[in-house]
mmCIF file of C-alpha atoms in Angstrom:
data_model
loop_
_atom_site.group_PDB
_atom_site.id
_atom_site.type_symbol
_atom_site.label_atom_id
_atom_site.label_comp_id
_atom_site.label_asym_id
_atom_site.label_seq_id
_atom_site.Cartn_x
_atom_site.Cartn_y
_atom_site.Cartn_z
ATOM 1 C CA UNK A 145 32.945 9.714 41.035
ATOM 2 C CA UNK A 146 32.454 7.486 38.295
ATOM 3 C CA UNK A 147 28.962 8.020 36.307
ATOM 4 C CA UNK A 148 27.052 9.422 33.323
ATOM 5 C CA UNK A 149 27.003 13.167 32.623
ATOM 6 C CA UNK A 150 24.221 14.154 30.465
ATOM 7 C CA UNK A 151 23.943 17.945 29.186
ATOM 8 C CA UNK A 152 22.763 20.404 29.256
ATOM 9 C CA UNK A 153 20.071 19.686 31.382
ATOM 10 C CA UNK A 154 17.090 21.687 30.155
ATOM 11 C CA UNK A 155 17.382 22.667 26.447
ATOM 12 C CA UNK A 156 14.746 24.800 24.593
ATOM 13 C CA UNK A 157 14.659 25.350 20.780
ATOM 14 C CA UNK A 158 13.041 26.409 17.683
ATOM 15 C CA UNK A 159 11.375 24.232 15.432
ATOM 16 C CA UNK A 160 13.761 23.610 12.651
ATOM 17 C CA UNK A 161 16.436 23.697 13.979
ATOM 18 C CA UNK A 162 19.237 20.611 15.060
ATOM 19 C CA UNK A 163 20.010 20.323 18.312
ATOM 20 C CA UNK A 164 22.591 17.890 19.898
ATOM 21 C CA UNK A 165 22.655 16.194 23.369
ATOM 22 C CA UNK A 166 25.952 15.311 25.523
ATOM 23 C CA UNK A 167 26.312 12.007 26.917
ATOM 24 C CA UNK A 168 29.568 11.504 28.873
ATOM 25 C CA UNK A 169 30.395 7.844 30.922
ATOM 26 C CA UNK A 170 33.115 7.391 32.367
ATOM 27 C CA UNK A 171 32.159 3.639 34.179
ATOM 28 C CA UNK A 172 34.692 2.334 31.164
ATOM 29 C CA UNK A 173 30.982 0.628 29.769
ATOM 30 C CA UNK A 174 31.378 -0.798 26.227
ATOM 31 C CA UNK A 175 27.705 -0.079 25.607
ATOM 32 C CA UNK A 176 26.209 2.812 25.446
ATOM 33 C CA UNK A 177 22.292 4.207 24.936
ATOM 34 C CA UNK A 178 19.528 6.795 24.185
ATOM 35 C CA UNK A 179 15.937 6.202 25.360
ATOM 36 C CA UNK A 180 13.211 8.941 24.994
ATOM 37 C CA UNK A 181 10.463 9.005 28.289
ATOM 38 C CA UNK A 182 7.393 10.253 27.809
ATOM 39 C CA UNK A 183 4.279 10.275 30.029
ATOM 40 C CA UNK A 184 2.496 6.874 29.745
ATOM 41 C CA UNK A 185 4.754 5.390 27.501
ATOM 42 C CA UNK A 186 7.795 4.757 29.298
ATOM 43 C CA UNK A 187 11.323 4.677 27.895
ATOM 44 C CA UNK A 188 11.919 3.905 24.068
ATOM 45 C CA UNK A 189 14.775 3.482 22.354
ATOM 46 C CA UNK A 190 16.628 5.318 19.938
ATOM 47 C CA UNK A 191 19.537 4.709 19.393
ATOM 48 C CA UNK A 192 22.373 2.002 20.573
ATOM 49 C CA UNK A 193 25.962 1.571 20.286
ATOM 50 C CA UNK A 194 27.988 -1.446 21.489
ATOM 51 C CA UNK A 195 30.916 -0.766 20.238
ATOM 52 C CA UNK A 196 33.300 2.363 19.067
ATOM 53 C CA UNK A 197 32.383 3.568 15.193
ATOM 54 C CA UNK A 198 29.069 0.942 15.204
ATOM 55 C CA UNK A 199 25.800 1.909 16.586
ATOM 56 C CA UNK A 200 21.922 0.326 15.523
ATOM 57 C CA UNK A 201 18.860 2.129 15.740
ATOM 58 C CA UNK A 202 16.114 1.479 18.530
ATOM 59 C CA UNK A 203 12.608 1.939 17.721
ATOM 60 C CA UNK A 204 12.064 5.163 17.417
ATOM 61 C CA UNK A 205 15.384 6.705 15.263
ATOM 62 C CA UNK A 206 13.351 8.462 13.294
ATOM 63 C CA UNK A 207 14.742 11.955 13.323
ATOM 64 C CA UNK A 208 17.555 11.240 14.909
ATOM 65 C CA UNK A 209 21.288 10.663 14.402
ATOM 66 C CA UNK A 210 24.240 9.814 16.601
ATOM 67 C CA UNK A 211 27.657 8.761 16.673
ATOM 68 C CA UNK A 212 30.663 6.891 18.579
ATOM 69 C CA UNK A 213 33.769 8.263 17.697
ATOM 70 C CA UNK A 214 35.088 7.969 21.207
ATOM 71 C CA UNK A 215 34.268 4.953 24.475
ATOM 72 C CA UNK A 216 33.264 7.263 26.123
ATOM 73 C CA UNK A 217 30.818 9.688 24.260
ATOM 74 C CA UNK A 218 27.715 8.957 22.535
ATOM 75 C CA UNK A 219 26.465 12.772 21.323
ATOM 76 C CA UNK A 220 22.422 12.364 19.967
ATOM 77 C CA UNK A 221 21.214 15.102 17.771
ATOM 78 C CA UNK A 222 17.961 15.586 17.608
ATOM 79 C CA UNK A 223 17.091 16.991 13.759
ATOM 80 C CA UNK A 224 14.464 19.117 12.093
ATOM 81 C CA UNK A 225 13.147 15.922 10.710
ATOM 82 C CA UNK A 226 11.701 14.579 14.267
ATOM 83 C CA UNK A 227 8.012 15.347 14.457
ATOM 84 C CA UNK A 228 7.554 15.808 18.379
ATOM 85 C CA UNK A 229 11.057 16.508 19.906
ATOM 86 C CA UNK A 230 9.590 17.794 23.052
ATOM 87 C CA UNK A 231 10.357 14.909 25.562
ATOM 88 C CA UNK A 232 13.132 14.232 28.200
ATOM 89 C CA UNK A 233 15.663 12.033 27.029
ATOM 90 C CA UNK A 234 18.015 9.673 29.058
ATOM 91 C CA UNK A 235 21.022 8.276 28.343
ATOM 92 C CA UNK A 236 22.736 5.028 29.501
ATOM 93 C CA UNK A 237 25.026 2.739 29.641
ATOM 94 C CA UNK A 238 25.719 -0.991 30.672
ATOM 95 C CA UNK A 239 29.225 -2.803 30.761
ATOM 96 C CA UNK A 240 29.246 -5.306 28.378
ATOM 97 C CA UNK A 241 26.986 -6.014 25.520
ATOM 98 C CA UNK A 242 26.395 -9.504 27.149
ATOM 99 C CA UNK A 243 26.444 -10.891 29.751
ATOM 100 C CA UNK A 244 23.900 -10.225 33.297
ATOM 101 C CA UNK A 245 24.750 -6.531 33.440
ATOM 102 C CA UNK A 246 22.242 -3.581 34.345
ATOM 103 C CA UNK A 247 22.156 -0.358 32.988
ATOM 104 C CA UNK A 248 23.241 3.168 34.299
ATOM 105 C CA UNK A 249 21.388 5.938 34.007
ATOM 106 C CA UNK A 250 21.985 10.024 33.797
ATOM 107 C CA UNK A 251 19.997 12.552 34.770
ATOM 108 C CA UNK A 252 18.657 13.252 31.344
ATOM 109 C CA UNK A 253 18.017 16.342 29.052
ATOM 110 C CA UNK A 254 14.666 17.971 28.696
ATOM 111 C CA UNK A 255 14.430 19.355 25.398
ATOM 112 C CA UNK A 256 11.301 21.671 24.936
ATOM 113 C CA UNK A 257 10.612 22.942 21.092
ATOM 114 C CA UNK A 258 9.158 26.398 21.248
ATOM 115 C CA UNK B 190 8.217 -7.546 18.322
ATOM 116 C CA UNK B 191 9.576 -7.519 21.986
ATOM 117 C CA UNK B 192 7.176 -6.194 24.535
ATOM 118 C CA UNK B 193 7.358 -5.740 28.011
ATOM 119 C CA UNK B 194 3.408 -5.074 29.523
ATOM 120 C CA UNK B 195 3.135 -3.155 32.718
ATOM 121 C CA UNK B 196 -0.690 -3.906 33.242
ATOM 122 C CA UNK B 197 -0.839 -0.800 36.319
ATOM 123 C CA UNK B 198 -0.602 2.312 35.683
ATOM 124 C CA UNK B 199 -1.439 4.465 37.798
ATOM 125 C CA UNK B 200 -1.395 2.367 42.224
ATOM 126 C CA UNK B 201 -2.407 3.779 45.454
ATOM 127 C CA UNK B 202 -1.737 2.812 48.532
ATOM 128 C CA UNK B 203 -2.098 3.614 52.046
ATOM 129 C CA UNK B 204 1.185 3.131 54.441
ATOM 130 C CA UNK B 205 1.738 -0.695 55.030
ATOM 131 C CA UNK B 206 -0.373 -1.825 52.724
ATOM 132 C CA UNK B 207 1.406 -4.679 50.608
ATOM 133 C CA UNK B 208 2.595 -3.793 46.758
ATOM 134 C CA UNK B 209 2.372 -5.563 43.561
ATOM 135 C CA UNK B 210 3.647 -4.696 40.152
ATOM 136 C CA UNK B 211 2.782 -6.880 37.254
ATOM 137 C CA UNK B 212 5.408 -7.266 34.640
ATOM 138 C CA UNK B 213 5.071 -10.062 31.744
ATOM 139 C CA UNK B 214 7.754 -9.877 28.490
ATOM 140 C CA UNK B 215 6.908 -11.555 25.396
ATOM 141 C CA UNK B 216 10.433 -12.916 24.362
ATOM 142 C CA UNK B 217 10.356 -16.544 24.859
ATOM 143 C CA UNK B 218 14.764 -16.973 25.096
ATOM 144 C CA UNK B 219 17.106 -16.866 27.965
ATOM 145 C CA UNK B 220 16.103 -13.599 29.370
ATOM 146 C CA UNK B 221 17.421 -10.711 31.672
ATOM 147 C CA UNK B 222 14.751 -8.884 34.006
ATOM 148 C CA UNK B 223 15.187 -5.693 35.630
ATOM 149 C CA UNK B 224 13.306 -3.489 37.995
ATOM 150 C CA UNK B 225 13.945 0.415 37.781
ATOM 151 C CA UNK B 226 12.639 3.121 40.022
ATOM 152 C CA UNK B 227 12.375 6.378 39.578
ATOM 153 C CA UNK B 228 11.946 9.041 42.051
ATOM 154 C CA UNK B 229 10.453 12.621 41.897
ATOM 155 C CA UNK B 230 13.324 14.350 40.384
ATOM 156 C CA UNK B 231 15.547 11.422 39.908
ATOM 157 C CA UNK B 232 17.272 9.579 37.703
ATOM 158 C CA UNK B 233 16.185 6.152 37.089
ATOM 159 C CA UNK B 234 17.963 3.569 39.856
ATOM 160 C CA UNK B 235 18.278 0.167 39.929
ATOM 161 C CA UNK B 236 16.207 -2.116 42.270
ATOM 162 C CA UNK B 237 16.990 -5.601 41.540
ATOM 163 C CA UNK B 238 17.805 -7.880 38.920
ATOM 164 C CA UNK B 239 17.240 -11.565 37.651
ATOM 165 C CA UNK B 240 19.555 -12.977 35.374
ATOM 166 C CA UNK B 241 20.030 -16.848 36.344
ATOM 167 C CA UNK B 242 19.441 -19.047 39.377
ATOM 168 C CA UNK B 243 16.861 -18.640 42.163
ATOM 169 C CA UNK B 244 13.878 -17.339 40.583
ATOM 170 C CA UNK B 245 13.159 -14.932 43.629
ATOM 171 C CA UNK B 246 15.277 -12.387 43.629
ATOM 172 C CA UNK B 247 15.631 -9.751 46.569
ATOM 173 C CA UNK B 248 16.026 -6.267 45.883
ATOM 174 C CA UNK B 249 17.161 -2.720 48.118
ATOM 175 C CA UNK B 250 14.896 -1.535 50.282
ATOM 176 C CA UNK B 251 12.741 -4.519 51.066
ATOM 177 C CA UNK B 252 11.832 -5.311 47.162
ATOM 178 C CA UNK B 253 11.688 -8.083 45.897
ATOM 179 C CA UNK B 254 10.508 -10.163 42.422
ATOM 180 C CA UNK B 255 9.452 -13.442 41.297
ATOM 181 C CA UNK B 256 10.148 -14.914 37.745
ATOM 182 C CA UNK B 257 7.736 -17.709 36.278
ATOM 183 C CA UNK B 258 9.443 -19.194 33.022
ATOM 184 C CA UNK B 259 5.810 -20.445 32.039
ATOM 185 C CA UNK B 260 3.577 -17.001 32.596
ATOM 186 C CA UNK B 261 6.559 -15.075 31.328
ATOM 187 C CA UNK B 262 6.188 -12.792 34.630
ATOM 188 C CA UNK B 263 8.535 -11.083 36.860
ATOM 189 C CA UNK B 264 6.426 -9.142 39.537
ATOM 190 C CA UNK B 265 7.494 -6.738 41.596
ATOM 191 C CA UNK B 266 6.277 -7.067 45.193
ATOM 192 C CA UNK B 267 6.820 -5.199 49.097
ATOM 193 C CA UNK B 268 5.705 -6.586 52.006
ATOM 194 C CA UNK B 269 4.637 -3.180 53.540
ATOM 195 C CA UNK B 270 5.144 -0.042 51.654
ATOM 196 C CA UNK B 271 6.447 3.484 52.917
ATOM 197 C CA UNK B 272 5.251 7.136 52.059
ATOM 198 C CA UNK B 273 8.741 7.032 50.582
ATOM 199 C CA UNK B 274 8.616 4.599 47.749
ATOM 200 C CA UNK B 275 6.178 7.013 46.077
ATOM 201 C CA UNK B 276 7.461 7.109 42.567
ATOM 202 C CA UNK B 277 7.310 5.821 39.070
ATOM 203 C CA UNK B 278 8.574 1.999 38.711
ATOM 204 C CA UNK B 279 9.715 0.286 35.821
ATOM 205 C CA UNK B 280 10.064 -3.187 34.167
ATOM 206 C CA UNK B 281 12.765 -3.628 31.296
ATOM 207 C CA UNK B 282 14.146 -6.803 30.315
ATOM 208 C CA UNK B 283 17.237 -7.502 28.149
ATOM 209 C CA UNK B 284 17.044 -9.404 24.759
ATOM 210 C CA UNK B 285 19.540 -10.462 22.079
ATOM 211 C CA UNK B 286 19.284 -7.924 19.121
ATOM 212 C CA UNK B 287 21.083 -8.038 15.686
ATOM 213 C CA UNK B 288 24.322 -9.405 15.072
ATOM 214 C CA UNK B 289 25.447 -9.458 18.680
ATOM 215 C CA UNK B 290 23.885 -7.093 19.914
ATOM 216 C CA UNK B 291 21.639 -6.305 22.997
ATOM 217 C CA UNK B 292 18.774 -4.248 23.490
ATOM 218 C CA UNK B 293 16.606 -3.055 26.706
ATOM 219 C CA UNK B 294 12.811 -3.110 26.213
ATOM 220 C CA UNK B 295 11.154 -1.188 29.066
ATOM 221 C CA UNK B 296 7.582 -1.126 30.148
ATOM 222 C CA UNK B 297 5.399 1.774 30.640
ATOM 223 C CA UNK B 298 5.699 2.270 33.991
ATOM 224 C CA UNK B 299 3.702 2.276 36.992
ATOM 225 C CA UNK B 300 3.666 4.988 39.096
ATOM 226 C CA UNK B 301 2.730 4.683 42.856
ATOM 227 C CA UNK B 302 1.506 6.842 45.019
ATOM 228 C CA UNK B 303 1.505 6.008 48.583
ATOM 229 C CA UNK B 304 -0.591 8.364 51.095
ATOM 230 C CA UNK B 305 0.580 8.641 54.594
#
């Protein structure tokens, strides 16, 4: 089935230390994104990536890094530098960077710093 | 900056009562509205969509949503809601970023609770 695999699911780490987050589409979407939920303040963005090798940051990249070497991977590491890691973070994905299209969602990645 | 208000945060109602969301976006341009839901233990789904034409715009499960150009709006609404859309709902809309890009501004979310 086509879809978004995000791993691993639940994720606990030190503080100071990197850790990255698998996202995996296989919809054939040119776009491609990381939002960060949080109780009360929805989904923010991190990072986005349009295209292979080009990506922008969102509004909160701060602490974060990613990369698009391949279509269909968009890895986010979440670095030493981010002040409150602890969240659950979704990726996504949409079609086309225009056009009417929605985006796709995965299951998302807790990430709890001990 | 591009904002998208969800005014409720926190909705309950009984069974059959009738639902409304508020959603308003601050970017004035051609616009694409969405309308998420998210389930306990979910991932985030797709309701409905407005991108052009008729400005009400029917969703699954007996949503639907109005956009008004001129309030900059796009409110979710159900006739009669069930102890099963209890969850957290959400309005993004899509905007033109930098150098051809696109970005997806989301609310906050409301989450409804709906008692039996």
């Amino acid at each position: 089935d086509g879809g978004i695999t995000q791993s691993p699911k639940y994720l606990f780490r030190k503080e100071g230390q990197n850790v990255t987050l698998s996202c995996e589409q296989n919809l054939n979407h040119d776009a491609m994104y990381w939002y960060r939920q949080d109780p009360g303040q929805g989904l923010r963005l991190i990072y986005y990536s349009q295209i292979v090798n080009d990506f922008q940051k969102g509004d909160i990249a701060e602490g974060y890094s990613v990369s698009r070497e391949k279509k269909e991977s968009f890895p986010l590491t979440v670095t030493s530098a981010q002040k409150n890691p602890t969240a659950f973070y979704l990726c996504a994905s949409s079609m086309a960077a225009g056009g009417s299209g929605e985006l796709f969602f995965g299951e998302g990645s807790r990430l709890t710093v001990l | 900056a591009q904002s998208v208000s969800q005014h409720n945060h926190h909705v309950i109602l009984s069974e059959a009562a009738s639902l409304e969301l508020g959603c308003n976006y601050s970017y004035g341009g051609t616009v694409n509205l969405f309308w998420y839901v998210q389930y306990p233990g979910q991932h985030l789904q797709l309701l409905l969509k407005y991108f052009s034409g008729d400005p009400l715009v029917k969703g699954i499960k007996g949503f639907e949503a109005e956009f008004i150009k001129s309030k900059f709006s796009f409110n979710l609404r159900k006739p009669s809601v069930q102890w099963s859309d209890t969850a957290e709902y959400f309005c993004a809309v899509k905007n033109p970023a930098t150098s051809g890009t696109y970005k997806y501004i989301f609310g906050t979310g409301t989450r409804l609770k709906v008692l039996a």
